[in-house]
mmCIF file of C-alpha atoms in Angstrom:
data_model
loop_
_atom_site.group_PDB
_atom_site.id
_atom_site.type_symbol
_atom_site.label_atom_id
_atom_site.label_comp_id
_atom_site.label_asym_id
_atom_site.label_seq_id
_atom_site.Cartn_x
_atom_site.Cartn_y
_atom_site.Cartn_z
ATOM 1 C CA MET A 1292 -0.058 0.167 -0.329
ATOM 2 C CA SER A 1293 3.032 2.360 1.032
ATOM 3 C CA HIS A 1294 4.693 1.292 -2.598
ATOM 4 C CA VAL A 1295 0.919 2.516 -4.437
ATOM 5 C CA ARG A 1296 1.461 6.131 -2.041
ATOM 6 C CA ARG A 1297 4.709 6.394 -3.073
ATOM 7 C CA SER A 1298 4.110 5.682 -7.016
ATOM 8 C CA ALA A 1299 1.501 7.869 -7.232
ATOM 9 C CA ARG A 1300 3.688 10.956 -5.653
ATOM 10 C CA THR A 1301 6.316 10.464 -8.447
ATOM 11 C CA LEU A 1302 3.354 10.428 -11.029
ATOM 12 C CA ARG A 1303 2.344 14.091 -9.223
ATOM 13 C CA GLU A 1304 6.248 15.198 -9.358
ATOM 14 C CA LEU A 1305 6.364 14.237 -12.844
ATOM 15 C CA LEU A 1306 3.170 15.995 -14.276
ATOM 16 C CA ALA A 1307 4.495 18.826 -12.072
ATOM 17 C CA ALA A 1308 7.986 18.743 -14.021
ATOM 18 C CA VAL A 1309 6.445 18.115 -17.400
ATOM 19 C CA SER A 1310 4.316 21.363 -16.279
ATOM 20 C CA VAL A 1311 7.050 23.652 -15.829
ATOM 21 C CA SER A 1312 9.267 22.472 -18.365
ATOM 22 C CA ILE A 1313 6.413 22.828 -20.576
ATOM 23 C CA VAL A 1314 5.803 27.022 -19.599
ATOM 24 C CA GLY A 1315 9.243 28.031 -19.508
ATOM 25 C CA VAL A 1316 9.357 26.388 -23.395
ATOM 26 C CA SER A 1317 5.961 28.467 -24.180
ATOM 27 C CA GLY A 1318 7.509 31.469 -22.733
ATOM 28 C CA CYS A 1319 11.029 31.763 -23.545
ATOM 29 C CA THR A 1320 9.029 30.877 -28.192
ATOM 30 C CA GLN A 1321 6.594 34.016 -27.701
ATOM 31 C CA ALA A 1322 6.873 36.463 -30.593
ATOM 32 C CA THR A 1323 7.427 40.094 -29.908
ATOM 33 C CA SER A 1324 4.817 42.329 -31.160
ATOM 34 C CA GLU A 1325 5.932 45.215 -33.067
ATOM 35 C CA PRO A 1326 4.424 48.267 -32.478
ATOM 36 C CA GLY A 1327 2.078 49.548 -35.151
ATOM 37 C CA PRO A 1328 3.009 52.855 -37.516
ATOM 38 C CA PRO A 1329 2.103 56.327 -36.511
ATOM 39 C CA ASP A 1330 -1.012 58.159 -37.103
ATOM 40 C CA LEU A 1331 -0.923 61.761 -37.385
ATOM 41 C CA VAL A 1332 -4.386 64.085 -37.614
ATOM 42 C CA VAL A 1333 -5.150 68.012 -37.200
ATOM 43 C CA ARG A 1334 -7.952 67.952 -34.738
ATOM 44 C CA LEU A 1335 -10.512 70.472 -36.012
ATOM 45 C CA PRO A 1336 -14.729 71.252 -34.892
ATOM 46 C CA ASP A 1337 -16.489 68.218 -37.138
ATOM 47 C CA GLY A 1338 -13.188 65.996 -36.086
ATOM 48 C CA ASP A 1339 -9.822 64.773 -36.999
ATOM 49 C CA CYS A 1340 -8.179 65.780 -40.837
ATOM 50 C CA HIS A 1341 -5.878 62.890 -42.135
ATOM 51 C CA ALA A 1342 -2.947 62.905 -44.378
ATOM 52 C CA GLY A 1343 -4.847 62.519 -47.793
ATOM 53 C CA GLN A 1344 -8.034 63.722 -47.169
ATOM 54 C CA GLU A 1345 -10.209 66.870 -48.492
ATOM 55 C CA CYS A 1346 -10.273 68.618 -45.233
ATOM 56 C CA ALA A 1347 -11.483 72.894 -44.258
ATOM 57 C CA PHE A 1348 -11.896 75.159 -41.692
ATOM 58 C CA ASP A 1349 -14.247 78.450 -41.452
ATOM 59 C CA PHE A 1350 -13.496 81.145 -39.831
ATOM 60 C CA GLY A 1351 -16.495 82.695 -40.582
ATOM 61 C CA ALA A 1352 -17.184 86.479 -40.756
ATOM 62 C CA LEU A 1353 -14.348 88.805 -39.001
ATOM 63 C CA ASP A 1354 -13.805 92.606 -38.889
ATOM 64 C CA VAL A 1355 -11.010 93.814 -41.426
ATOM 65 C CA ASN A 1356 -7.658 94.263 -40.902
ATOM 66 C CA SER A 1357 -8.676 92.997 -36.683
ATOM 67 C CA GLU A 1358 -6.166 89.521 -36.007
ATOM 68 C CA HIS A 1359 -7.954 86.993 -34.747
ATOM 69 C CA ILE A 1360 -6.106 83.658 -33.814
ATOM 70 C CA ARG A 1361 -7.193 80.038 -33.084
ATOM 71 C CA ALA A 1362 -5.335 77.306 -31.344
ATOM 72 C CA PHE A 1363 -5.435 73.888 -32.885
ATOM 73 C CA ASP A 1364 -3.770 70.536 -32.153
ATOM 74 C CA VAL A 1365 -1.236 67.954 -34.058
ATOM 75 C CA ILE A 1366 -2.318 64.454 -32.695
ATOM 76 C CA ASN A 1367 -0.227 61.540 -33.033
ATOM 77 C CA LEU A 1368 -3.057 58.405 -33.558
ATOM 78 C CA GLY A 1369 -0.967 55.805 -33.735
ATOM 79 C CA GLU A 1370 1.832 53.929 -32.052
ATOM 80 C CA SER A 1371 5.379 54.744 -33.371
ATOM 81 C CA ASP A 1372 6.992 58.311 -33.321
ATOM 82 C CA ASP A 1373 7.409 60.543 -35.843
ATOM 83 C CA PHE A 1374 9.277 64.268 -36.780
ATOM 84 C CA ILE A 1375 6.933 66.796 -38.155
ATOM 85 C CA ALA A 1376 9.021 68.520 -41.151
ATOM 86 C CA ASP A 1377 7.094 71.098 -41.732
ATOM 87 C CA ILE A 1378 3.861 73.580 -41.088
ATOM 88 C CA LYS A 1379 3.153 76.399 -43.406
ATOM 89 C CA ILE A 1380 0.217 78.379 -45.058
ATOM 90 C CA ILE A 1381 0.103 78.402 -48.869
ATOM 91 C CA GLY A 1382 -2.863 81.091 -50.005
ATOM 92 C CA ASP A 1383 -4.008 84.276 -49.050
ATOM 93 C CA PRO A 1384 -2.014 86.024 -46.795
ATOM 94 C CA GLY A 1385 -3.722 87.469 -44.329
ATOM 95 C CA PHE A 1386 -3.038 83.693 -42.626
ATOM 96 C CA SER A 1387 -0.270 82.701 -40.857
ATOM 97 C CA VAL A 1388 0.875 80.045 -39.185
ATOM 98 C CA HIS A 1389 2.519 80.347 -35.260
ATOM 99 C CA ALA A 1390 4.175 76.651 -34.239
ATOM 100 C CA SER A 1391 7.435 75.626 -32.292
ATOM 101 C CA GLY A 1392 9.413 74.255 -35.459
ATOM 102 C CA PRO A 1393 9.850 70.758 -36.713
ATOM 103 C CA GLY A 1394 10.180 68.638 -34.025
ATOM 104 C CA THR A 1395 9.979 64.102 -33.267
ATOM 105 C CA LEU A 1396 5.830 63.824 -32.256
ATOM 106 C CA ALA A 1397 5.610 61.108 -29.365
ATOM 107 C CA ALA A 1398 2.452 58.426 -29.652
ATOM 108 C CA GLY A 1399 0.302 59.230 -28.144
ATOM 109 C CA ASP A 1400 1.391 63.057 -27.658
ATOM 110 C CA SER A 1401 0.132 66.007 -29.338
ATOM 111 C CA PHE A 1402 1.785 69.384 -30.882
ATOM 112 C CA PRO A 1403 -0.110 72.450 -30.693
ATOM 113 C CA PHE A 1404 -0.090 75.007 -33.732
ATOM 114 C CA ALA A 1405 -2.309 78.705 -34.018
ATOM 115 C CA ILE A 1406 -3.323 79.997 -37.155
ATOM 116 C CA SER A 1407 -4.067 83.877 -37.426
ATOM 117 C CA VAL A 1408 -6.241 85.453 -39.728
ATOM 118 C CA ARG A 1409 -6.407 89.546 -40.152
ATOM 119 C CA PRO A 1410 -9.216 90.424 -43.257
ATOM 120 C CA PRO A 1411 -7.681 92.616 -45.044
ATOM 121 C CA ASP A 1412 -11.250 93.913 -47.285
ATOM 122 C CA ALA A 1413 -14.334 92.697 -47.011
ATOM 123 C CA VAL A 1414 -14.114 89.924 -48.819
ATOM 124 C CA ALA A 1415 -13.208 86.001 -48.950
ATOM 125 C CA SER A 1416 -10.133 85.228 -48.195
ATOM 126 C CA THR A 1417 -9.012 81.266 -49.336
ATOM 127 C CA ALA A 1418 -5.574 79.335 -47.992
ATOM 128 C CA HIS A 1419 -4.280 75.848 -47.228
ATOM 129 C CA LEU A 1420 -2.718 75.021 -44.355
ATOM 130 C CA GLU A 1421 0.013 72.218 -45.038
ATOM 131 C CA ILE A 1422 1.443 69.965 -42.768
ATOM 132 C CA ARG A 1423 4.240 67.465 -43.843
ATOM 133 C CA THR A 1424 6.175 64.548 -41.816
ATOM 134 C CA ARG A 1425 8.947 61.953 -42.250
ATOM 135 C CA SER A 1426 7.138 59.122 -42.178
ATOM 136 C CA SER A 1427 4.187 59.597 -45.341
ATOM 137 C CA SER A 1428 4.811 60.878 -48.556
ATOM 138 C CA SER A 1429 1.062 62.263 -48.286
ATOM 139 C CA VAL A 1430 0.776 66.048 -46.307
ATOM 140 C CA ILE A 1431 -2.549 67.027 -44.753
ATOM 141 C CA ARG A 1432 -3.587 69.447 -45.798
ATOM 142 C CA VAL A 1433 -6.384 71.640 -44.290
ATOM 143 C CA ARG A 1434 -8.837 74.290 -46.721
ATOM 144 C CA LEU A 1435 -9.140 77.788 -44.804
ATOM 145 C CA THR A 1436 -11.673 80.065 -45.480
ATOM 146 C CA VAL A 1437 -12.731 83.610 -43.662
ATOM 147 C CA GLN A 1438 -15.275 85.927 -44.965
ATOM 148 C CA GLY A 1439 -13.987 90.490 -43.962
ATOM 149 C CA SER A 1440 -16.996 92.216 -42.542
ATOM 150 C CA VAL A 1441 -17.369 95.813 -41.950
ATOM 151 C CA ALA A 1442 -21.038 95.453 -40.462
ATOM 152 C CA GLY A 1443 -19.715 97.638 -37.446
ATOM 153 C CA PHE A 1444 -21.040 101.176 -38.246
ATOM 154 C CA ALA A 1445 -23.229 103.533 -37.526
ATOM 155 C CA ILE A 1446 -23.985 106.523 -39.615
ATOM 156 C CA THR A 1447 -25.617 110.169 -39.519
ATOM 157 C CA PRO A 1448 -28.915 108.666 -41.169
ATOM 158 C CA GLU A 1449 -30.073 112.376 -42.678
ATOM 159 C CA CYS A 1450 -29.201 116.258 -42.800
ATOM 160 C CA ASP A 1451 -31.746 118.346 -42.898
ATOM 161 C CA PHE A 1452 -30.471 122.283 -44.473
ATOM 162 C CA GLY A 1453 -34.345 123.272 -43.590
ATOM 163 C CA ASP A 1454 -34.916 126.897 -45.863
ATOM 164 C CA VAL A 1455 -32.052 128.383 -47.687
ATOM 165 C CA PRO A 1456 -31.942 131.222 -50.553
ATOM 166 C CA VAL A 1457 -32.143 130.309 -53.755
ATOM 167 C CA GLY A 1458 -28.047 130.865 -54.649
ATOM 168 C CA THR A 1459 -27.262 131.249 -50.557
ATOM 169 C CA THR A 1460 -25.381 128.159 -49.499
ATOM 170 C CA SER A 1461 -25.923 126.879 -46.103
ATOM 171 C CA ALA A 1462 -24.262 126.610 -43.076
ATOM 172 C CA PRO A 1463 -22.320 123.311 -42.951
ATOM 173 C CA CYS A 1464 -24.282 119.785 -41.800
ATOM 174 C CA ASP A 1465 -21.737 117.085 -40.211
ATOM 175 C CA ILE A 1466 -22.356 113.573 -41.141
ATOM 176 C CA ASN A 1467 -20.500 110.966 -38.872
ATOM 177 C CA LEU A 1468 -19.221 107.523 -40.091
ATOM 178 C CA THR A 1469 -18.554 105.286 -36.417
ATOM 179 C CA ASN A 1470 -16.202 102.433 -36.908
ATOM 180 C CA LEU A 1471 -17.545 100.237 -33.701
ATOM 181 C CA GLY A 1472 -15.754 97.301 -35.180
ATOM 182 C CA ALA A 1473 -12.744 95.961 -33.917
ATOM 183 C CA GLY A 1474 -10.245 96.971 -36.959
ATOM 184 C CA GLN A 1475 -8.971 99.875 -39.081
ATOM 185 C CA VAL A 1476 -11.548 99.904 -42.129
ATOM 186 C CA ALA A 1477 -10.649 102.921 -44.925
ATOM 187 C CA LEU A 1478 -13.434 105.530 -46.591
ATOM 188 C CA ASP A 1479 -12.724 104.831 -49.957
ATOM 189 C CA ASP A 1480 -15.629 106.508 -52.139
ATOM 190 C CA LEU A 1481 -17.782 109.556 -51.369
ATOM 191 C CA ARG A 1482 -20.562 110.789 -53.662
ATOM 192 C CA VAL A 1483 -23.355 112.760 -54.249
ATOM 193 C CA ASP A 1484 -26.132 112.044 -56.187
ATOM 194 C CA ASN A 1485 -27.373 115.722 -56.853
ATOM 195 C CA SER A 1486 -25.409 118.581 -57.214
ATOM 196 C CA VAL A 1487 -27.124 120.638 -54.944
ATOM 197 C CA PHE A 1488 -25.315 119.192 -52.259
ATOM 198 C CA GLN A 1489 -21.307 119.064 -52.117
ATOM 199 C CA PRO A 1490 -18.529 118.526 -49.304
ATOM 200 C CA ASN A 1491 -17.735 121.805 -47.440
ATOM 201 C CA ALA A 1492 -14.157 120.343 -47.868
ATOM 202 C CA ALA A 1493 -11.667 117.942 -49.878
ATOM 203 C CA TYR A 1494 -11.868 114.299 -48.366
ATOM 204 C CA PRO A 1495 -9.644 112.228 -49.904
ATOM 205 C CA LEU A 1496 -10.323 108.684 -50.882
ATOM 206 C CA GLY A 1497 -8.132 106.204 -48.092
ATOM 207 C CA ILE A 1498 -9.581 108.130 -44.792
ATOM 208 C CA ALA A 1499 -9.115 105.319 -42.480
ATOM 209 C CA VAL A 1500 -11.426 105.004 -40.082
ATOM 210 C CA PRO A 1501 -9.803 103.260 -36.308
ATOM 211 C CA PRO A 1502 -12.116 101.034 -33.746
ATOM 212 C CA ASN A 1503 -14.308 102.841 -32.184
ATOM 213 C CA SER A 1504 -13.286 106.384 -34.055
ATOM 214 C CA THR A 1505 -15.277 108.446 -36.000
ATOM 215 C CA VAL A 1506 -14.976 110.383 -39.187
ATOM 216 C CA THR A 1507 -16.921 113.659 -39.732
ATOM 217 C CA ILE A 1508 -17.961 114.704 -43.332
ATOM 218 C CA SER A 1509 -19.185 117.708 -43.600
ATOM 219 C CA MET A 1510 -21.684 118.974 -46.450
ATOM 220 C CA VAL A 1511 -23.896 122.515 -47.911
ATOM 221 C CA ALA A 1512 -26.367 122.568 -49.972
ATOM 222 C CA THR A 1513 -26.725 125.469 -52.642
ATOM 223 C CA PRO A 1514 -30.501 125.157 -53.738
ATOM 224 C CA LEU A 1515 -30.795 126.459 -57.448
ATOM 225 C CA SER A 1516 -34.623 126.808 -57.450
ATOM 226 C CA THR A 1517 -36.867 126.699 -55.087
ATOM 227 C CA GLY A 1518 -39.011 123.984 -53.558
ATOM 228 C CA SER A 1519 -38.181 121.752 -52.097
ATOM 229 C CA VAL A 1520 -34.857 119.256 -53.334
ATOM 230 C CA VAL A 1521 -33.857 115.477 -51.896
ATOM 231 C CA GLY A 1522 -30.701 113.931 -52.430
ATOM 232 C CA HIS A 1523 -28.129 111.268 -50.780
ATOM 233 C CA LEU A 1524 -24.801 110.715 -49.853
ATOM 234 C CA LEU A 1525 -22.972 107.692 -50.476
ATOM 235 C CA LEU A 1526 -20.109 106.503 -48.306
ATOM 236 C CA ARG A 1527 -18.229 103.045 -49.950
ATOM 237 C CA VAL A 1528 -15.899 101.483 -47.042
ATOM 238 C CA GLU A 1529 -13.473 99.083 -48.023
ATOM 239 C CA THR A 1530 -14.682 98.640 -51.661
ATOM 240 C CA ALA A 1531 -18.108 96.449 -50.789
ATOM 241 C CA VAL A 1532 -20.148 97.817 -48.565
ATOM 242 C CA ASP A 1533 -22.059 101.434 -48.738
ATOM 243 C CA PHE A 1534 -23.978 103.650 -46.581
ATOM 244 C CA VAL A 1535 -26.611 106.399 -47.352
ATOM 245 C CA THR A 1536 -27.254 109.785 -45.955
ATOM 246 C CA THR A 1537 -30.883 111.648 -46.953
ATOM 247 C CA LEU A 1538 -29.896 115.352 -47.743
ATOM 248 C CA ARG A 1539 -32.595 117.719 -47.491
ATOM 249 C CA VAL A 1540 -33.393 121.836 -48.217
ATOM 250 C CA ASN A 1541 -35.452 124.019 -49.414
ATOM 251 C CA GLY A 1542 -34.881 126.224 -51.930
ATOM 252 C CA ILE A 1543 -37.256 129.942 -50.842
#
């Protein structure tokens, strides 16, 4: 009976030794997996932009000649490091990129940069952001757009010169154009549709109107006949937006 117990114990010990040997062998022969490739993207509000995709970002409507900055990130979603070789803007010079320069981007890390835009006119402007890396022949490319705006203005709506004797020049009436926006704009054109009304002084084109400032146009009226006369002063800002003031005089 003791012989049977010794045999069973010996069998258990033998099986345990074989099990340890198998585990050791399998541990030595287990293959080590290689990390996957890098995967760089630019994070945009509507999703990630990968190399080779058609992506876009719109800054919307912004005041002309005022600078606006938006922060972005390049993120490495892959398993290997990559090297950002170049970040640049191609197209409208109103767009600029601000980054710390080329550098390595480790797997899982992000690289912050910013794009500033200064709309030069009240028109739509377009440029492209391009990011090149060492790991890919493809380029991360984002189309950038902005609409220059000069909507932030207030103007004197009307000048009424009242009763003025025929052939006599009236007292001046001031028309104020106030820039309520964040950027400086230029007064590009000044016209009157009735020769009875004229500027009281010469106003050269291109008058600069800084933010929160007012340009004053002084007008006079010289009626050529009796009766009521109506005209209009047209002021054009940044070649795109017109402001109109009604002019009235009664010849006596």
